[in-house]
């Protein structure tokens, strides 16, 4: 027999069927739409057999309808879990067939438990039809626990979705679904579980009707905030909140009317705290801000560097690009700011500046000469090369470097430089003579590496003054020559001394045979004296060969 409760169940069934058709019709391919359709289908199935239960003619029919309705209320928590996972952008979990099979199996176990009489084991007549009676079994307590765990997970997922939402619309969607879901779960648990546990039978079983509240929440979220649909507003909010740069919209009074999540994250303010504030409250230089806005109104769009002032007082360097916002009638209604955090860039620039300064000091104070040659001119010269040559920086960088090289070395160095700049492989180290400002000739040793200087191929050269080294080398060579001469002289002196000894001996013997006073005797005496003088010269050569000074 049809009564008010029957009508209530059928109205709920009809509403769920229409809602399911509406949801799947909006986007049949979307995962969220499909799992939402499945969830509402479990509501509809539950409502249909709950309506049939109120019309059952006998006990057997009533138990059959109760058992059939278990397919709806046993699978409804699992379908709700799938829906919230899809909503919270955890759709990859739903692609795991092990997870799908496991959760489906849990729901199927409770359906089996109902058909086995372990949940609602009987029913009694009531003014609205039949009322099922819970069996206080292990299966019943497991079903209570199953619903509580799923409910906790659903609440967490909805809160997580709202927390991670990038737009106001998504936050409102999460809030609506959470509130309507909690209300539906609380009311349905009260009528179908708590009242039955305490044997309160004055209220009919209308848990399925209360879940229509959740359906209305979905409908409201769809029409009001674009749930499961892509509207220009939702798309715009999503895009703006996905952008990593800070986006701020100002009205004509320079008050902040919109900020994306990157802005609130950068400044540390919540959207409510910053909305309505004057833009000057979030920057450090008020005068620069006024100039920026003034230039924007005059030029239409500008780029400028400023510093944000965060809630904690931290200064954040930013690059701001501004543009005027016009309405359909081309009236100025505000200014859009695209703000990029350049903290890292500034840190890199500062690090490079410090590094450049450090190396500049090293190069400037190096004893070796460092210069950079571009197209035959020295574009850079350090103090070392200037001290070597005696020229000023202006003098050294105003003339072709070839003019500072000795004329006998110019053609060789010029030819090597020309080949080297052209990419032809040549020696990277050279020795040449340089003419200082005072006219002195200095010996230099040059090593070069290729670089780019102001967009042009150049030579970075390291020059060492080797004049003293060359002088030492020349002195060493002279000493070595003298040592060689000494060795040669010593050898000759020894040999000559031996010859003279033999000559003197023979002269002495010949004098003994010659009559004294004779011409032969006198000639032999003169020869002996000459030999003695030669022997003395030989002695001086021996002294010289040993490093001594000969006696003249």
JSON list of N, CA and C in Angstrom, two decimals, residues 186-246:
[
{"chain": "A", "resi": 186, "resn": "UNK", "atom": "N", "xyz": [25.08, 12.03, 9.06]},
{"chain": "A", "resi": 186, "resn": "UNK", "atom": "CA", "xyz": [24.61, 12.10, 10.45]},
{"chain": "A", "resi": 186, "resn": "UNK", "atom": "C", "xyz": [23.13, 11.72, 10.55]},
{"chain": "A", "resi": 187, "resn": "UNK", "atom": "N", "xyz": [22.28, 12.28, 9.70]},
{"chain": "A", "resi": 187, "resn": "UNK", "atom": "CA", "xyz": [20.84, 12.00, 9.76]},
{"chain": "A", "resi": 187, "resn": "UNK", "atom": "C", "xyz": [20.52, 10.55, 9.39]},
{"chain": "A", "resi": 188, "resn": "UNK", "atom": "N", "xyz": [21.19, 10.04, 8.35]},
{"chain": "A", "resi": 188, "resn": "UNK", "atom": "CA", "xyz": [20.92, 8.66, 7.94]},
{"chain": "A", "resi": 188, "resn": "UNK", "atom": "C", "xyz": [21.39, 7.66, 8.98]},
{"chain": "A", "resi": 189, "resn": "UNK", "atom": "N", "xyz": [22.53, 7.93, 9.61]},
{"chain": "A", "resi": 189, "resn": "UNK", "atom": "CA", "xyz": [23.02, 7.03, 10.67]},
{"chain": "A", "resi": 189, "resn": "UNK", "atom": "C", "xyz": [22.07, 7.03, 11.86]},
{"chain": "A", "resi": 190, "resn": "UNK", "atom": "N", "xyz": [21.48, 8.18, 12.12]},
{"chain": "A", "resi": 190, "resn": "UNK", "atom": "CA", "xyz": [20.57, 8.27, 13.27]},
{"chain": "A", "resi": 190, "resn": "UNK", "atom": "C", "xyz": [19.30, 7.45, 13.04]},
{"chain": "A", "resi": 191, "resn": "UNK", "atom": "N", "xyz": [18.69, 7.56, 11.86]},
{"chain": "A", "resi": 191, "resn": "UNK", "atom": "CA", "xyz": [17.40, 6.87, 11.63]},
{"chain": "A", "resi": 191, "resn": "UNK", "atom": "C", "xyz": [17.56, 5.38, 11.39]},
{"chain": "A", "resi": 192, "resn": "UNK", "atom": "N", "xyz": [18.62, 4.98, 10.66]},
{"chain": "A", "resi": 192, "resn": "UNK", "atom": "CA", "xyz": [18.73, 3.58, 10.26]},
{"chain": "A", "resi": 192, "resn": "UNK", "atom": "C", "xyz": [19.66, 2.75, 11.12]},
{"chain": "A", "resi": 193, "resn": "UNK", "atom": "N", "xyz": [20.48, 3.38, 11.93]},
{"chain": "A", "resi": 193, "resn": "UNK", "atom": "CA", "xyz": [21.41, 2.61, 12.76]},
{"chain": "A", "resi": 193, "resn": "UNK", "atom": "C", "xyz": [21.16, 2.86, 14.24]},
{"chain": "A", "resi": 194, "resn": "UNK", "atom": "N", "xyz": [21.32, 4.13, 14.66]},
{"chain": "A", "resi": 194, "resn": "UNK", "atom": "CA", "xyz": [21.23, 4.43, 16.09]},
{"chain": "A", "resi": 194, "resn": "UNK", "atom": "C", "xyz": [19.83, 4.13, 16.63]},
{"chain": "A", "resi": 195, "resn": "UNK", "atom": "N", "xyz": [18.79, 4.60, 15.92]},
{"chain": "A", "resi": 195, "resn": "UNK", "atom": "CA", "xyz": [17.42, 4.33, 16.38]},
{"chain": "A", "resi": 195, "resn": "UNK", "atom": "C", "xyz": [17.14, 2.83, 16.43]},
{"chain": "A", "resi": 196, "resn": "UNK", "atom": "N", "xyz": [17.67, 2.06, 15.48]},
{"chain": "A", "resi": 196, "resn": "UNK", "atom": "CA", "xyz": [17.40, 0.63, 15.47]},
{"chain": "A", "resi": 196, "resn": "UNK", "atom": "C", "xyz": [18.15, -0.09, 16.57]},
{"chain": "A", "resi": 197, "resn": "UNK", "atom": "N", "xyz": [19.38, 0.40, 16.86]},
{"chain": "A", "resi": 197, "resn": "UNK", "atom": "CA", "xyz": [20.14, -0.22, 17.96]},
{"chain": "A", "resi": 197, "resn": "UNK", "atom": "C", "xyz": [19.41, -0.06, 19.29]},
{"chain": "A", "resi": 198, "resn": "UNK", "atom": "N", "xyz": [18.80, 1.11, 19.49]},
{"chain": "A", "resi": 198, "resn": "UNK", "atom": "CA", "xyz": [18.08, 1.37, 20.74]},
{"chain": "A", "resi": 198, "resn": "UNK", "atom": "C", "xyz": [16.59, 1.02, 20.63]},
{"chain": "A", "resi": 199, "resn": "UNK", "atom": "N", "xyz": [16.24, 0.31, 19.56]},
{"chain": "A", "resi": 199, "resn": "UNK", "atom": "CA", "xyz": [14.87, -0.20, 19.37]},
{"chain": "A", "resi": 199, "resn": "UNK", "atom": "C", "xyz": [13.83, 0.92, 19.35]},
{"chain": "A", "resi": 200, "resn": "UNK", "atom": "N", "xyz": [14.21, 2.05, 18.72]},
{"chain": "A", "resi": 200, "resn": "UNK", "atom": "CA", "xyz": [13.27, 3.16, 18.53]},
{"chain": "A", "resi": 200, "resn": "UNK", "atom": "C", "xyz": [12.62, 2.97, 17.16]},
{"chain": "A", "resi": 201, "resn": "UNK", "atom": "N", "xyz": [11.33, 2.63, 17.12]},
{"chain": "A", "resi": 201, "resn": "UNK", "atom": "CA", "xyz": [10.68, 2.27, 15.86]},
{"chain": "A", "resi": 201, "resn": "UNK", "atom": "C", "xyz": [9.63, 3.28, 15.41]},
{"chain": "A", "resi": 202, "resn": "UNK", "atom": "N", "xyz": [9.58, 4.43, 16.08]},
{"chain": "A", "resi": 202, "resn": "UNK", "atom": "CA", "xyz": [8.57, 5.42, 15.72]},
{"chain": "A", "resi": 202, "resn": "UNK", "atom": "C", "xyz": [8.95, 6.19, 14.46]},
{"chain": "A", "resi": 203, "resn": "UNK", "atom": "N", "xyz": [10.22, 6.12, 14.05]},
{"chain": "A", "resi": 203, "resn": "UNK", "atom": "CA", "xyz": [10.71, 6.85, 12.88]},
{"chain": "A", "resi": 203, "resn": "UNK", "atom": "C", "xyz": [11.01, 5.84, 11.79]},
{"chain": "A", "resi": 204, "resn": "UNK", "atom": "N", "xyz": [10.50, 6.05, 10.57]},
{"chain": "A", "resi": 204, "resn": "UNK", "atom": "CA", "xyz": [10.75, 5.11, 9.47]},
{"chain": "A", "resi": 204, "resn": "UNK", "atom": "C", "xyz": [12.21, 5.14, 9.02]},
{"chain": "A", "resi": 205, "resn": "UNK", "atom": "N", "xyz": [12.61, 4.12, 8.27]},
{"chain": "A", "resi": 205, "resn": "UNK", "atom": "CA", "xyz": [13.98, 4.05, 7.73]},
{"chain": "A", "resi": 205, "resn": "UNK", "atom": "C", "xyz": [14.05, 4.91, 6.46]},
{"chain": "A", "resi": 206, "resn": "UNK", "atom": "N", "xyz": [14.60, 6.08, 6.62]},
{"chain": "A", "resi": 206, "resn": "UNK", "atom": "CA", "xyz": [14.66, 7.01, 5.47]},
{"chain": "A", "resi": 206, "resn": "UNK", "atom": "C", "xyz": [16.09, 7.52, 5.26]},
{"chain": "A", "resi": 207, "resn": "UNK", "atom": "N", "xyz": [17.09, 6.68, 5.57]},
{"chain": "A", "resi": 207, "resn": "UNK", "atom": "CA", "xyz": [18.49, 7.08, 5.36]},
{"chain": "A", "resi": 207, "resn": "UNK", "atom": "C", "xyz": [18.74, 7.43, 3.90]},
{"chain": "A", "resi": 208, "resn": "UNK", "atom": "N", "xyz": [18.14, 6.65, 2.99]},
{"chain": "A", "resi": 208, "resn": "UNK", "atom": "CA", "xyz": [18.33, 6.91, 1.57]},
{"chain": "A", "resi": 208, "resn": "UNK", "atom": "C", "xyz": [17.80, 8.28, 1.16]},
{"chain": "A", "resi": 209, "resn": "UNK", "atom": "N", "xyz": [16.73, 8.71, 1.85]},
{"chain": "A", "resi": 209, "resn": "UNK", "atom": "CA", "xyz": [16.15, 10.03, 1.55]},
{"chain": "A", "resi": 209, "resn": "UNK", "atom": "C", "xyz": [17.11, 11.14, 1.97]},
{"chain": "A", "resi": 210, "resn": "UNK", "atom": "N", "xyz": [17.75, 10.96, 3.13]},
{"chain": "A", "resi": 210, "resn": "UNK", "atom": "CA", "xyz": [18.67, 11.99, 3.62]},
{"chain": "A", "resi": 210, "resn": "UNK", "atom": "C", "xyz": [19.89, 12.14, 2.70]},
{"chain": "A", "resi": 211, "resn": "UNK", "atom": "N", "xyz": [20.27, 11.06, 2.03]},
{"chain": "A", "resi": 211, "resn": "UNK", "atom": "CA", "xyz": [21.42, 11.17, 1.13]},
{"chain": "A", "resi": 211, "resn": "UNK", "atom": "C", "xyz": [21.11, 12.00, -0.11]},
{"chain": "A", "resi": 212, "resn": "UNK", "atom": "N", "xyz": [19.82, 12.29, -0.32]},
{"chain": "A", "resi": 212, "resn": "UNK", "atom": "CA", "xyz": [19.48, 13.23, -1.39]},
{"chain": "A", "resi": 212, "resn": "UNK", "atom": "C", "xyz": [20.06, 14.61, -1.08]},
{"chain": "A", "resi": 213, "resn": "UNK", "atom": "N", "xyz": [20.26, 14.89, 0.22]},
{"chain": "A", "resi": 213, "resn": "UNK", "atom": "CA", "xyz": [20.89, 16.17, 0.61]},
{"chain": "A", "resi": 213, "resn": "UNK", "atom": "C", "xyz": [22.26, 16.28, -0.04]},
{"chain": "A", "resi": 214, "resn": "UNK", "atom": "N", "xyz": [23.03, 15.15, 0.00]},
{"chain": "A", "resi": 214, "resn": "UNK", "atom": "CA", "xyz": [24.33, 15.14, -0.66]},
{"chain": "A", "resi": 214, "resn": "UNK", "atom": "C", "xyz": [24.20, 15.38, -2.15]},
{"chain": "A", "resi": 215, "resn": "UNK", "atom": "N", "xyz": [23.14, 14.82, -2.74]},
{"chain": "A", "resi": 215, "resn": "UNK", "atom": "CA", "xyz": [22.90, 15.05, -4.17]},
{"chain": "A", "resi": 215, "resn": "UNK", "atom": "C", "xyz": [22.61, 16.50, -4.47]},
{"chain": "A", "resi": 216, "resn": "UNK", "atom": "N", "xyz": [21.79, 17.13, -3.60]},
{"chain": "A", "resi": 216, "resn": "UNK", "atom": "CA", "xyz": [21.51, 18.56, -3.78]},
{"chain": "A", "resi": 216, "resn": "UNK", "atom": "C", "xyz": [22.80, 19.39, -3.65]},
{"chain": "A", "resi": 217, "resn": "UNK", "atom": "N", "xyz": [23.70, 18.94, -2.74]},
{"chain": "A", "resi": 217, "resn": "UNK", "atom": "CA", "xyz": [24.99, 19.62, -2.60]},
{"chain": "A", "resi": 217, "resn": "UNK", "atom": "C", "xyz": [25.79, 19.56, -3.89]},
{"chain": "A", "resi": 218, "resn": "UNK", "atom": "N", "xyz": [25.76, 18.40, -4.55]},
{"chain": "A", "resi": 218, "resn": "UNK", "atom": "CA", "xyz": [26.47, 18.25, -5.82]},
{"chain": "A", "resi": 218, "resn": "UNK", "atom": "C", "xyz": [25.85, 19.17, -6.88]},
{"chain": "A", "resi": 219, "resn": "UNK", "atom": "N", "xyz": [24.49, 19.20, -6.94]},
{"chain": "A", "resi": 219, "resn": "UNK", "atom": "CA", "xyz": [23.81, 20.06, -7.91]},
{"chain": "A", "resi": 219, "resn": "UNK", "atom": "C", "xyz": [24.17, 21.53, -7.68]},
{"chain": "A", "resi": 220, "resn": "UNK", "atom": "N", "xyz": [24.15, 21.96, -6.40]},
{"chain": "A", "resi": 220, "resn": "UNK", "atom": "CA", "xyz": [24.47, 23.35, -6.08]},
{"chain": "A", "resi": 220, "resn": "UNK", "atom": "C", "xyz": [25.91, 23.67, -6.47]},
{"chain": "A", "resi": 221, "resn": "UNK", "atom": "N", "xyz": [26.82, 22.73, -6.19]},
{"chain": "A", "resi": 221, "resn": "UNK", "atom": "CA", "xyz": [28.23, 22.95, -6.54]},
{"chain": "A", "resi": 221, "resn": "UNK", "atom": "C", "xyz": [28.42, 23.03, -8.04]},
{"chain": "A", "resi": 222, "resn": "UNK", "atom": "N", "xyz": [27.61, 22.25, -8.78]},
{"chain": "A", "resi": 222, "resn": "UNK", "atom": "CA", "xyz": [27.70, 22.26, -10.24]},
{"chain": "A", "resi": 222, "resn": "UNK", "atom": "C", "xyz": [27.26, 23.61, -10.80]},
{"chain": "A", "resi": 223, "resn": "UNK", "atom": "N", "xyz": [26.08, 24.08, -10.38]},
{"chain": "A", "resi": 223, "resn": "UNK", "atom": "CA", "xyz": [25.53, 25.30, -10.97]},
{"chain": "A", "resi": 223, "resn": "UNK", "atom": "C", "xyz": [26.16, 26.57, -10.41]},
{"chain": "A", "resi": 224, "resn": "UNK", "atom": "N", "xyz": [26.50, 26.55, -9.13]},
{"chain": "A", "resi": 224, "resn": "UNK", "atom": "CA", "xyz": [27.02, 27.76, -8.51]},
{"chain": "A", "resi": 224, "resn": "UNK", "atom": "C", "xyz": [28.52, 27.92, -8.73]},
{"chain": "A", "resi": 225, "resn": "UNK", "atom": "N", "xyz": [29.26, 26.83, -8.64]},
{"chain": "A", "resi": 225, "resn": "UNK", "atom": "CA", "xyz": [30.72, 26.92, -8.68]},
{"chain": "A", "resi": 225, "resn": "UNK", "atom": "C", "xyz": [31.37, 26.04, -9.74]},
{"chain": "A", "resi": 226, "resn": "UNK", "atom": "N", "xyz": [30.57, 25.55, -10.68]},
{"chain": "A", "resi": 226, "resn": "UNK", "atom": "CA", "xyz": [31.13, 24.87, -11.85]},
{"chain": "A", "resi": 226, "resn": "UNK", "atom": "C", "xyz": [31.76, 23.53, -11.58]},
{"chain": "A", "resi": 227, "resn": "UNK", "atom": "N", "xyz": [31.29, 22.79, -10.58]},
{"chain": "A", "resi": 227, "resn": "UNK", "atom": "CA", "xyz": [31.81, 21.45, -10.33]},
{"chain": "A", "resi": 227, "resn": "UNK", "atom": "C", "xyz": [31.56, 20.56, -11.54]},
{"chain": "A", "resi": 228, "resn": "UNK", "atom": "N", "xyz": [32.57, 19.80, -11.94]},
{"chain": "A", "resi": 228, "resn": "UNK", "atom": "CA", "xyz": [32.50, 18.86, -13.06]},
{"chain": "A", "resi": 228, "resn": "UNK", "atom": "C", "xyz": [32.16, 19.55, -14.38]},
{"chain": "A", "resi": 229, "resn": "UNK", "atom": "N", "xyz": [32.53, 20.84, -14.48]},
{"chain": "A", "resi": 229, "resn": "UNK", "atom": "CA", "xyz": [32.32, 21.55, -15.74]},
{"chain": "A", "resi": 229, "resn": "UNK", "atom": "C", "xyz": [33.40, 22.61, -15.88]},
{"chain": "A", "resi": 230, "resn": "UNK", "atom": "N", "xyz": [33.73, 22.93, -17.11]},
{"chain": "A", "resi": 230, "resn": "UNK", "atom": "CA", "xyz": [34.76, 23.92, -17.38]},
{"chain": "A", "resi": 230, "resn": "UNK", "atom": "C", "xyz": [34.09, 25.21, -17.87]},
{"chain": "A", "resi": 231, "resn": "UNK", "atom": "N", "xyz": [34.01, 26.19, -16.97]},
{"chain": "A", "resi": 231, "resn": "UNK", "atom": "CA", "xyz": [33.45, 27.49, -17.32]},
{"chain": "A", "resi": 231, "resn": "UNK", "atom": "C", "xyz": [34.59, 28.49, -17.47]},
{"chain": "A", "resi": 232, "resn": "UNK", "atom": "N", "xyz": [34.36, 29.58, -18.19]},
{"chain": "A", "resi": 232, "resn": "UNK", "atom": "CA", "xyz": [35.42, 30.58, -18.33]},
{"chain": "A", "resi": 232, "resn": "UNK", "atom": "C", "xyz": [35.95, 31.07, -16.99]},
{"chain": "A", "resi": 233, "resn": "UNK", "atom": "N", "xyz": [35.05, 31.22, -16.01]},
{"chain": "A", "resi": 233, "resn": "UNK", "atom": "CA", "xyz": [35.49, 31.70, -14.71]},
{"chain": "A", "resi": 233, "resn": "UNK", "atom": "C", "xyz": [36.37, 30.68, -14.02]},
{"chain": "A", "resi": 234, "resn": "UNK", "atom": "N", "xyz": [35.94, 29.41, -14.05]},
{"chain": "A", "resi": 234, "resn": "UNK", "atom": "CA", "xyz": [36.74, 28.36, -13.42]},
{"chain": "A", "resi": 234, "resn": "UNK", "atom": "C", "xyz": [38.08, 28.22, -14.12]},
{"chain": "A", "resi": 235, "resn": "UNK", "atom": "N", "xyz": [38.04, 28.26, -15.46]},
{"chain": "A", "resi": 235, "resn": "UNK", "atom": "CA", "xyz": [39.28, 28.13, -16.23]},
{"chain": "A", "resi": 235, "resn": "UNK", "atom": "C", "xyz": [40.24, 29.27, -15.91]},
{"chain": "A", "resi": 236, "resn": "UNK", "atom": "N", "xyz": [39.69, 30.50, -15.84]},
{"chain": "A", "resi": 236, "resn": "UNK", "atom": "CA", "xyz": [40.53, 31.66, -15.56]},
{"chain": "A", "resi": 236, "resn": "UNK", "atom": "C", "xyz": [41.15, 31.56, -14.17]},
{"chain": "A", "resi": 237, "resn": "UNK", "atom": "N", "xyz": [40.34, 31.19, -13.17]},
{"chain": "A", "resi": 237, "resn": "UNK", "atom": "CA", "xyz": [40.86, 31.06, -11.82]},
{"chain": "A", "resi": 237, "resn": "UNK", "atom": "C", "xyz": [41.91, 29.97, -11.73]},
{"chain": "A", "resi": 238, "resn": "UNK", "atom": "N", "xyz": [41.66, 28.86, -12.40]},
{"chain": "A", "resi": 238, "resn": "UNK", "atom": "CA", "xyz": [42.60, 27.75, -12.37]},
{"chain": "A", "resi": 238, "resn": "UNK", "atom": "C", "xyz": [43.92, 28.15, -13.01]},
{"chain": "A", "resi": 239, "resn": "UNK", "atom": "N", "xyz": [43.83, 28.82, -14.15]},
{"chain": "A", "resi": 239, "resn": "UNK", "atom": "CA", "xyz": [45.05, 29.25, -14.85]},
{"chain": "A", "resi": 239, "resn": "UNK", "atom": "C", "xyz": [45.84, 30.23, -13.99]},
{"chain": "A", "resi": 240, "resn": "UNK", "atom": "N", "xyz": [45.16, 31.22, -13.43]},
{"chain": "A", "resi": 240, "resn": "UNK", "atom": "CA", "xyz": [45.84, 32.23, -12.62]},
{"chain": "A", "resi": 240, "resn": "UNK", "atom": "C", "xyz": [46.49, 31.61, -11.39]},
{"chain": "A", "resi": 241, "resn": "UNK", "atom": "N", "xyz": [45.83, 30.61, -10.81]},
{"chain": "A", "resi": 241, "resn": "UNK", "atom": "CA", "xyz": [46.39, 29.98, -9.62]},
{"chain": "A", "resi": 241, "resn": "UNK", "atom": "C", "xyz": [47.43, 28.93, -9.94]},
{"chain": "A", "resi": 242, "resn": "UNK", "atom": "N", "xyz": [47.50, 28.54, -11.21]},
{"chain": "A", "resi": 242, "resn": "UNK", "atom": "CA", "xyz": [48.54, 27.60, -11.62]},
{"chain": "A", "resi": 242, "resn": "UNK", "atom": "C", "xyz": [49.83, 28.33, -11.96]},
{"chain": "A", "resi": 243, "resn": "UNK", "atom": "N", "xyz": [49.71, 29.60, -12.37]},
{"chain": "A", "resi": 243, "resn": "UNK", "atom": "CA", "xyz": [50.89, 30.39, -12.73]},
{"chain": "A", "resi": 243, "resn": "UNK", "atom": "C", "xyz": [51.79, 30.55, -11.51]},
{"chain": "A", "resi": 244, "resn": "UNK", "atom": "N", "xyz": [53.09, 30.36, -11.72]},
{"chain": "A", "resi": 244, "resn": "UNK", "atom": "CA", "xyz": [54.03, 30.47, -10.61]},
{"chain": "A", "resi": 244, "resn": "UNK", "atom": "C", "xyz": [54.31, 31.93, -10.24]},
{"chain": "A", "resi": 245, "resn": "UNK", "atom": "N", "xyz": [54.05, 32.86, -11.16]},
{"chain": "A", "resi": 245, "resn": "UNK", "atom": "CA", "xyz": [54.27, 34.27, -10.87]},
{"chain": "A", "resi": 245, "resn": "UNK", "atom": "C", "xyz": [53.10, 34.83, -10.06]},
{"chain": "A", "resi": 246, "resn": "UNK", "atom": "N", "xyz": [53.41, 35.87, -9.29]},
{"chain": "A", "resi": 246, "resn": "UNK", "atom": "CA", "xyz": [52.39, 36.54, -8.50]},
{"chain": "A", "resi": 246, "resn": "UNK", "atom": "C", "xyz": [51.52, 37.41, -9.42]}
]
